C-alpha cells in the first residue's frame, strides 16, 4: 500500500495533536476515576481527529503539519472539557434526585 | 546558570527547611528542582522546540503530584505547574512577545509554587496545626492553614478503579 507522504504527515499530525490534547487535559481537568478517564480519553482522541478541520478553518490556518497538530490538540481539549461538563451536569442531576 | 537560577535554588532550600514537618513537600520540591534544572539545561542547549520539553517535564511533575496529592495546597502546586505548561505552549505558538516576558512569567510561577509549599510549612509551625487562639492575625493564619490542609478537591483517581 502506497501512502502519499503529505497525507501520512497530516494523519500523524492529527494523531499526535489529539494524543497531546487528551493527555495534557489530565492536569487541567482531572477525571474522577479511571472509567471516566478511559471514556473521556477515547472520546477526545476521536473528537480531536474529527474536528481538526473545523478548528483549523475557524482561524484560517494553513494546512501544514504544525497547524494540523495544534488544531487537533485544541479540538481534543475541547471535547475533554465538554465531556467533563456533561459528567458534572449528570452528577448534579443524580444528586438532586 | 544565572543569578535568577541561583536565587531560585536558594528559595528552594529555604522552602525545604520551612516545610521540614510537612509530609510529601520535600518530594515535590525535589521533583520541581529536577524539572527546572532539566528544562533550563535544554533551553541553554539551544535545541529547537526546547519549550516543548519544558511542557513534558512540567507535565510529568504535575501528574505525579496529582496522583499522590492528599491536601489542597498540593493541588495549588499542580495549578502552578499547569500554568507553566500553558505559558510554554503559548511561547511555542509565538503568542508571547518577548523572551524576557516569557522567562519572567515562568520565574514568577516557580516562586509561587515555592511560596505555597513554604507557606504551608510556616503556617503549620506558626499555628500549631491550625489550633491557634489569641490575636486576630494568628486566628487568620489558622484559617489559612486549615484551608490549605483540607482534603484535595481532586480525588486520588490514579489509585481508584
Coordinates of C-alpha atoms in Angstrom, one line a residue:
Chain A
X1 CA 0.0 0.0 0.0
X2 CA 1.4 3.3 -1.0
X3 CA 0.6 6.3 1.1
X4 CA 1.3 9.8 -0.1
X5 CA 3.8 11.4 2.3
X6 CA 1.8 14.5 2.7
X7 CA -1.3 12.5 3.7
X8 CA 0.8 10.5 6.2
X9 CA 2.1 13.7 7.7
X10 CA -1.4 15.0 8.1
X11 CA -2.7 11.9 9.8
X12 CA 0.4 11.7 12.1
X13 CA 0.0 15.4 13.0
X14 CA -3.7 14.9 13.8
X15 CA -2.9 11.7 15.9
X16 CA -0.1 13.4 17.8
X17 CA -2.2 16.5 18.4
X18 CA -5.2 14.5 19.7
X19 CA -2.9 12.5 21.9
X20 CA -1.3 15.6 23.3
X21 CA -4.6 17.3 23.9
X22 CA -6.1 14.3 25.6
X23 CA -3.1 13.7 27.9
X24 CA -2.5 17.4 28.8
X25 CA -6.1 17.6 29.8
X26 CA -5.3 15.3 32.7
X27 CA -3.6 18.1 34.5
X28 CA -6.0 20.9 33.8
X29 CA -9.3 19.0 34.2
X30 CA -8.6 15.7 36.1
X31 CA -11.3 13.0 35.8
X32 CA -13.0 11.4 38.9
X33 CA -11.9 7.9 38.3
X34 CA -10.3 5.5 35.8
X35 CA -13.5 4.6 34.0
X36 CA -14.3 8.3 33.4
X37 CA -10.7 8.8 32.3
X38 CA -11.0 6.0 29.7
X39 CA -14.2 7.3 28.3
X40 CA -13.1 10.9 28.0
X41 CA -9.7 9.8 26.6
X42 CA -11.3 7.8 23.8
X43 CA -13.9 10.5 23.0
X44 CA -11.3 13.2 22.9
X45 CA -9.0 11.2 20.7
X46 CA -11.8 10.5 18.2
X47 CA -13.2 14.1 18.6
X48 CA -9.7 15.5 18.1
X49 CA -9.3 13.6 14.8
X50 CA -12.8 14.5 13.6
X51 CA -12.9 18.2 14.5
X52 CA -9.4 19.2 13.3
X53 CA -10.5 20.8 10.1
X54 CA -13.4 22.9 11.5
X55 CA -11.0 24.2 14.2
X56 CA -8.3 24.9 11.6
X57 CA -10.6 26.7 9.2
X58 CA -12.1 28.8 12.1
X59 CA -8.8 30.6 12.5
X60 CA -8.0 30.1 8.7
X61 CA -4.7 28.2 9.5
X62 CA -2.8 26.8 6.5
X63 CA -2.7 23.0 6.0
X64 CA 0.7 22.3 7.4
X65 CA 1.9 19.7 9.9
X66 CA 2.2 22.2 12.9
X67 CA -1.3 23.6 12.4
X68 CA -2.9 20.2 12.0
X69 CA -1.3 19.2 15.3
X70 CA -2.3 22.5 17.1
X71 CA -5.9 22.2 15.8
X72 CA -6.1 18.6 16.9
X73 CA -4.8 19.5 20.4
X74 CA -7.4 22.2 20.8
X75 CA -10.2 20.0 19.5
X76 CA -9.2 17.2 21.8
X77 CA -9.0 19.5 24.8
X78 CA -12.4 21.0 23.9
X79 CA -14.1 17.5 23.7
X80 CA -12.5 16.6 27.0
X81 CA -13.8 19.7 28.7
X82 CA -17.2 19.3 27.2
X83 CA -17.5 15.7 28.4
X84 CA -16.4 16.8 31.8
X85 CA -19.1 19.4 31.9
X86 CA -21.6 16.7 30.8
X87 CA -20.5 14.4 33.6
X88 CA -20.8 17.2 36.1
X89 CA -24.3 18.0 34.9
X90 CA -25.3 14.3 35.2
X91 CA -23.8 14.0 38.7
X92 CA -25.7 17.2 39.8
X93 CA -28.9 15.8 38.3
X94 CA -28.5 12.4 40.0
X95 CA -27.6 14.0 43.4
X96 CA -30.8 16.2 43.2
X97 CA -32.8 13.0 42.6
Chain B
X1 CA 23.1 29.3 35.4
X2 CA 22.4 32.9 36.0
X3 CA 21.7 34.9 39.2
X4 CA 17.9 34.1 38.9
X5 CA 18.5 30.4 38.8
X6 CA 20.8 30.7 41.9
X7 CA 18.1 32.8 43.7
X8 CA 15.5 30.1 42.9
X9 CA 17.8 27.4 44.3
X10 CA 18.2 29.4 47.5
X11 CA 14.4 29.8 47.6
X12 CA 14.0 26.0 47.2
X13 CA 16.4 25.3 50.0
X14 CA 14.6 27.8 52.3
X15 CA 11.3 26.1 51.3
X16 CA 12.8 22.7 52.1
X17 CA 13.8 23.9 55.6
X18 CA 10.4 25.6 56.3
X19 CA 8.5 22.5 55.2
X20 CA 10.6 20.0 57.2
X21 CA 7.4 18.8 59.0
X22 CA 5.1 18.7 56.0
X23 CA 4.7 15.3 54.5
X24 CA 5.4 15.0 50.8
X25 CA 6.6 18.6 50.5
X26 CA 10.2 17.5 50.2
X27 CA 9.3 15.2 47.4
X28 CA 7.5 17.8 45.4
X29 CA 10.3 20.4 45.9
X30 CA 12.9 17.9 44.7
X31 CA 10.8 17.0 41.7
X32 CA 10.5 20.7 40.9
X33 CA 14.2 21.2 41.2
X34 CA 14.9 18.3 38.8
X35 CA 12.3 19.6 36.3
X36 CA 13.7 23.1 36.5
X37 CA 17.3 22.0 36.0
X38 CA 16.4 19.7 33.1
X39 CA 14.3 22.3 31.2
X40 CA 16.9 25.1 31.9
X41 CA 19.6 22.8 30.6
X42 CA 17.6 22.1 27.4
X43 CA 16.8 25.8 26.9
X44 CA 20.6 26.7 27.3
X45 CA 21.5 23.9 24.8
X46 CA 19.6 25.9 22.1
X47 CA 17.8 22.9 20.7
X48 CA 14.6 23.6 18.6
X49 CA 11.3 23.5 20.5
X50 CA 13.0 23.4 23.9
X51 CA 9.8 24.8 25.4
X52 CA 8.0 21.6 24.4
X53 CA 10.5 19.6 26.6
X54 CA 9.6 22.0 29.4
X55 CA 5.9 21.0 28.8
X56 CA 6.9 17.4 29.1
X57 CA 8.9 17.8 32.4
X58 CA 6.3 20.1 33.9
X59 CA 3.5 17.7 32.9
X60 CA 5.4 14.7 34.5
X61 CA 5.8 16.6 37.8
X62 CA 2.1 17.8 37.8
X63 CA 0.7 14.4 37.0
X64 CA 2.9 12.8 39.7
X65 CA 1.7 15.3 42.4
X66 CA -1.9 14.9 41.3
X67 CA -1.7 11.2 41.6
X68 CA -0.4 11.3 45.1
X69 CA -2.0 14.5 46.4
X70 CA -4.0 14.4 49.6
X71 CA -4.3 18.1 50.6
X72 CA -5.5 21.3 48.9
X73 CA -2.1 23.0 48.9
X74 CA -0.8 20.3 46.7
X75 CA -3.4 21.0 44.0
X76 CA -2.4 24.6 44.2
X77 CA 1.2 23.5 43.3
X78 CA -0.3 21.4 40.4
X79 CA -2.1 24.6 39.2
X80 CA 1.3 26.4 39.2
X81 CA 2.8 23.7 37.0
X82 CA -0.3 23.7 34.8
X83 CA 0.1 27.4 34.3
X84 CA 3.8 26.9 33.3
X85 CA 2.6 24.3 30.7
X86 CA 0.3 26.9 29.2
X87 CA 3.0 29.5 29.2
X88 CA 5.4 27.1 27.4
X89 CA 2.7 26.3 24.8
X90 CA 2.0 30.0 24.3
X91 CA 5.7 30.6 23.8
X92 CA 5.9 27.8 21.2
X93 CA 2.9 29.3 19.4
X94 CA 4.6 32.8 19.4
X95 CA 1.9 34.3 21.5
X96 CA 4.3 35.9 24.0
X97 CA 6.0 38.9 22.5
X98 CA 9.5 38.8 24.2
X99 CA 11.7 36.1 25.7
X100 CA 12.2 38.4 28.7
X101 CA 8.5 38.3 29.4
X102 CA 8.3 34.5 28.9
X103 CA 11.2 33.9 31.4
X104 CA 9.8 36.3 33.9
X105 CA 6.3 34.7 33.9
X106 CA 7.9 31.2 34.4
X107 CA 10.1 32.5 37.3
X108 CA 7.0 34.0 38.9
X109 CA 5.1 30.7 38.6
X110 CA 8.1 28.9 40.1
X111 CA 8.3 31.3 43.0
X112 CA 4.5 31.0 43.6
X113 CA 4.8 27.2 43.8
X114 CA 7.7 27.6 46.3
X115 CA 5.8 30.1 48.4
X116 CA 2.7 27.8 48.5
X117 CA 4.9 24.9 49.8
X118 CA 7.0 27.1 52.2
X119 CA 3.9 29.0 53.3
X120 CA 2.1 25.7 54.3
X121 CA 5.2 24.8 56.3
X122 CA 5.3 28.2 58.0
X123 CA 1.6 28.1 58.9
X124 CA 1.9 24.6 60.3
X125 CA 4.7 25.8 62.6
X126 CA 3.1 29.1 63.5
X127 CA -0.5 27.8 64.2
X128 CA 0.3 24.6 65.9
X129 CA -1.8 22.6 63.5
X130 CA -4.5 25.2 63.0
X131 CA -5.4 25.3 66.7
X132 CA -4.3 28.8 67.4
X133 CA -6.1 31.2 69.7
X134 CA -5.1 34.7 70.6
X135 CA -4.5 37.6 68.2
X136 CA -6.6 38.2 65.1
X137 CA -3.6 37.6 62.9
X138 CA -2.9 34.2 64.4
X139 CA -6.5 33.2 64.0
X140 CA -6.4 34.3 60.4
X141 CA -3.2 32.2 60.0
X142 CA -5.2 29.3 61.5
X143 CA -8.0 29.8 58.9
X144 CA -5.5 29.8 56.1
X145 CA -3.7 26.8 57.4
X146 CA -6.9 24.8 57.8
X147 CA -7.9 25.7 54.2
X148 CA -4.6 24.5 52.8
X149 CA -4.8 21.3 54.8
X150 CA -8.3 20.5 53.6
X151 CA -8.7 17.3 51.6
X152 CA -7.9 17.7 47.9
X153 CA -10.8 18.8 45.7
X154 CA -9.5 16.4 43.1
X155 CA -9.8 12.8 44.1
X156 CA -6.8 10.5 44.0
X157 CA -8.2 9.0 40.8
X158 CA -5.0 7.2 39.8
X159 CA -5.4 4.8 42.8
X160 CA -9.1 4.0 42.5
X161 CA -10.7 1.7 39.9

